[in-house]
C-alpha angles and dihedrals in degrees: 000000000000094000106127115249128241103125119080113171111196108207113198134013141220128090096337099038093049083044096052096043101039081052098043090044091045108045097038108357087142096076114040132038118242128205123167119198119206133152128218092215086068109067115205131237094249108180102104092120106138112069131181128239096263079077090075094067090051095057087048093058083044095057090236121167112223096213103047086044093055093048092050102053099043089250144182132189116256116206097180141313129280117230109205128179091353098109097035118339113271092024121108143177139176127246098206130196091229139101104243104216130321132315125210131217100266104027133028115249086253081087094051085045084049095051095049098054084050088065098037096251095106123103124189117324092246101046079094105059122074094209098053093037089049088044095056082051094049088230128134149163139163101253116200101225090056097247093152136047117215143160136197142257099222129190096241094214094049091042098059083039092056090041083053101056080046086050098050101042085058091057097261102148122213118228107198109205146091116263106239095179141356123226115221130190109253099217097038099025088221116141117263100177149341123232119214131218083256089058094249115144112213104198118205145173092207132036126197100190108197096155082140116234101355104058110207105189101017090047112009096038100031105023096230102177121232125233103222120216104171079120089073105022104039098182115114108171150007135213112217129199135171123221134188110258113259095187146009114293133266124234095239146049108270110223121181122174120223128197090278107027131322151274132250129203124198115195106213123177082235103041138327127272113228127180141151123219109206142173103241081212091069105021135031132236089247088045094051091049096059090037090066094034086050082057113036120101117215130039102294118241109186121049112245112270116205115217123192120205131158115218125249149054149291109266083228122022090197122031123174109321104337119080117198121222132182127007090334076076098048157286135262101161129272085254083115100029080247099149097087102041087059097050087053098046090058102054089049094058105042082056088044088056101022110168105230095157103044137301112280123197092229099059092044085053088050097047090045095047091052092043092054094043081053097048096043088045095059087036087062091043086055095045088055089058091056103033092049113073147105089225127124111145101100125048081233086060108043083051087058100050100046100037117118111246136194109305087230083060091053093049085049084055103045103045087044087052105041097038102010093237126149126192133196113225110215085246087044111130096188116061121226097271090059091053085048104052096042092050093049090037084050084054098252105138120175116253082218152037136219096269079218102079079060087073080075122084120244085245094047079054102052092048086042084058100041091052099054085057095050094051090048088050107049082045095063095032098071092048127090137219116296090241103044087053089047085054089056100033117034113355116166140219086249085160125217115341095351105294114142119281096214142010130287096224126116091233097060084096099229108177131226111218115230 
């Protein structure tokens, strides 16, 4: 389609339609027009709490302050997840967002590590590494050399509906309605307008289609095809419920596996976020219920909500002219706190490669070759998390542990396993260090070291050693507790025993500051 384009109809809003139309309007707003159709009648998932650090650079671009927008969604700081019974029960780690000791030019530092443990003058794994070390003391700060990576615990609601106020100041419009039928071009098959349920007709060059599971443009309208992957990733559903805070916050994600599935716990200022992913196979929907209420602290104030999803991806992201974005585009599993990120990834590219002039085949082949590598990459590093494991007490379980997985994953595993070597693909989402703390916390340890480190003394190692500690440890000291740093920095008007402040609707008005 050569047709110019100045048009972009957002369909769907929420997290990734506030997201895609605050970042297009911002960015280059001047020179499209965006309007974003939702109705209130649709409610949104809304669980997509736990984010990752690549979300800092968005807000940049988007001239966010951190502070305003901490305060506004009710936010904490996540250093990493914690990982707990899903190697053995009653044994944790932390997958942390930082970098552990040094690397050299030839060998990560793991070998050094290896080495090390081989002579008796390596500690933990994760003695080395600021984020893990300040997580496991519940201490954090935003340090200005950027010695530590961080992301946030965010309030969903108040998030869209700060995306929103950053939408429309930039001269998004909203377009309150439901979509009853969708106009297509009888020679190209592009789409040319939606028709809501008031008989309005919203004409566009460009459609974002974020209607959530169902798809509407990208599957109901263009017939996109879906790639399943419940074979590798067997949970089905989740059961979310929301509890007054009984404590000051941690600095992580909180993950613990259960016998079909397992729990996440978000830390808010305001309350605290709860849900169990489960596989409906193993474990029903009722089950499921009491499990989460049988493991929430804190009196509960919202009923559990069940929510059903199949796991995969959009055989295209973007076809013809509608590009589908959140979880309209698919679904790995919140395991990462990914969502997001690929929401936002998405976004980024298609304005990185917005098609003023025209859509050319070519660059919809391209954006959807780099948004699937994305997406397969982070499905194999979810699948890790599952298939590696000691665990077989449960037929979940036991599933998990013998299933076949993607042959790239396996290749992951073995080289991992024989040499201890890592890579980072060019699409690759989780730097070398994830890869390796979830390998090593899953109970995969390589059989070899880099014969390279061996070019270092015993006693250059030792002080090597020594030295990746100290660092680690003048870091955290000078930090203080997370909440205390929450108290000085962002805290927000949570309101009396930890009930919302203010509404979750779009429409609360909450402002971003530029």
């Amino acid at each position: 389609m050569n047709k110019t384009i100045k048009k972009v109809v957002v369909a769907g809003g929420g997290t990734a339609g506030w997201m895609a139309a605050a970042s297009l309007s911002k960015l280059i707003g001047n020179n499209i027009e965006v309007t974003l159709i939702e109705s209130d009648e649709i409610p949104t998932v809304g669980v997509g709490e736990a984010t990752i650090p690549p979300l800092i650079l968005l807000h940049q671009l988007l001239e966010m302050d951190e502070k305003e927008f901490m305060k506004a969604v009710h936010g904490t700081f996540k250093l990493g997840i914690s990982f707990e019974n899903w190697r053995n029960v009653n044994e944790d780690y932390i997958h942390s967002f930082g970098y552990t000791g040094k690397d050299c030019w030839a060998a990560n530092f793991l070998h050094f590590w290896l080495r090390g443990l081989k002579e008796g003058v390596s500690k933990d794994y994760g003695v080395y590494c600021a984020e893990l070390i300040a997580a496991q003391q519940d201490k954090f700060a935003v340090l200005k050399n950027g010695a530590l990576n961080y992301a946030y615990h965010i309030d969903a609601g108040r998030y869209a509906a700060l995306l929103r106020n950053v939408a429309e100041e930039n001269g998004a419009k909203r377009q309150e309605g439901k979509i009853e039928s969708v106009a297509t071009n009888e020679s190209t098959g592009f789409i040319e307008s939606v028709t809501l349920a008031s008989g309005q007709c919203i004409e566009g060059d460009l459609f974002i289609d974020c209607t959530g599971f169902r798809g509407l443009l990208i599957e109901q309208t263009l017939h996109t095809g879906y790639d399943d992957w419940s074979h590798w990733l067997p949970c089905d559903s989740a059961v979310a419920v929301q509890t007054r805070s009984v404590g000051p916050p941690v600095p992580y994600t909180r993950s613990i596996a259960r016998d079909a599935g397992w729990q996440w716990r978000i830390p808010l200022q305001s309350r605290v976020g709860n849900g169990l992913v489960f596989c409906s196979r193993y474990m029903s929907d009722e089950d499921a219920i009491q499990t989460i209420l049988n493991n929430v602290e804190g009196e509960t104030i919202t009923d559990p909500r069940v929510i059903k999803f199949r796991t995969g991806q959009r055989r295209k992201h973007w076809n013809k002219n509608c590009v589908a974005m959140g979880l309209a585009s698919g679904f790995i599993e919140p395991l990462e706190s990914t969502s997001i990120h690929l929401i936002q990834k998405a976004v980024t590219r298609l304005i990185q490669n917005f098609p003023f002039a025209g859509i050319h085949e070519s660059e919809v082949r391209e954006f959807n070759t780099q948004m699937e590598a994305d997406t397969e990459n982070i499905r194999d590093f979810i699948i890790l998390h599952y298939h590696v494991t000691n665990r077989e007490d449960t037929r979940f379980w036991r599933h998990c542990k013998n299933m076949s997985i993607p042959d790239s994953l396996q290749h992951r595993i073995d080289l991992f396993k024989e040499t201890g070597r890592v890579f980072k693909s060019p699409n690759d989402l989780f730097v070398e260090n994830s890869w390796i703390q979830v390998m090593m916390g899953q109970g995969l340890m390589p059989k070899q070291y880099h014969t390279i480190v061996d070019e270092m003394s015993a006693e250059e190692l030792q002080k090597f050693m020594h030295g990746a500690e100290a660092s680690v440890q003048r870091t955290v000291s000078q930090l203080p507790s997370h909440q205390a740093f929450i108290d000085h920095y962002c805290k927000a008007d949570v309101g009396a025993a930890g009930e919302r402040a203010m509404p979750l609707s779009p429409a609360a008005g909450i402002r971003a500051v530029s």
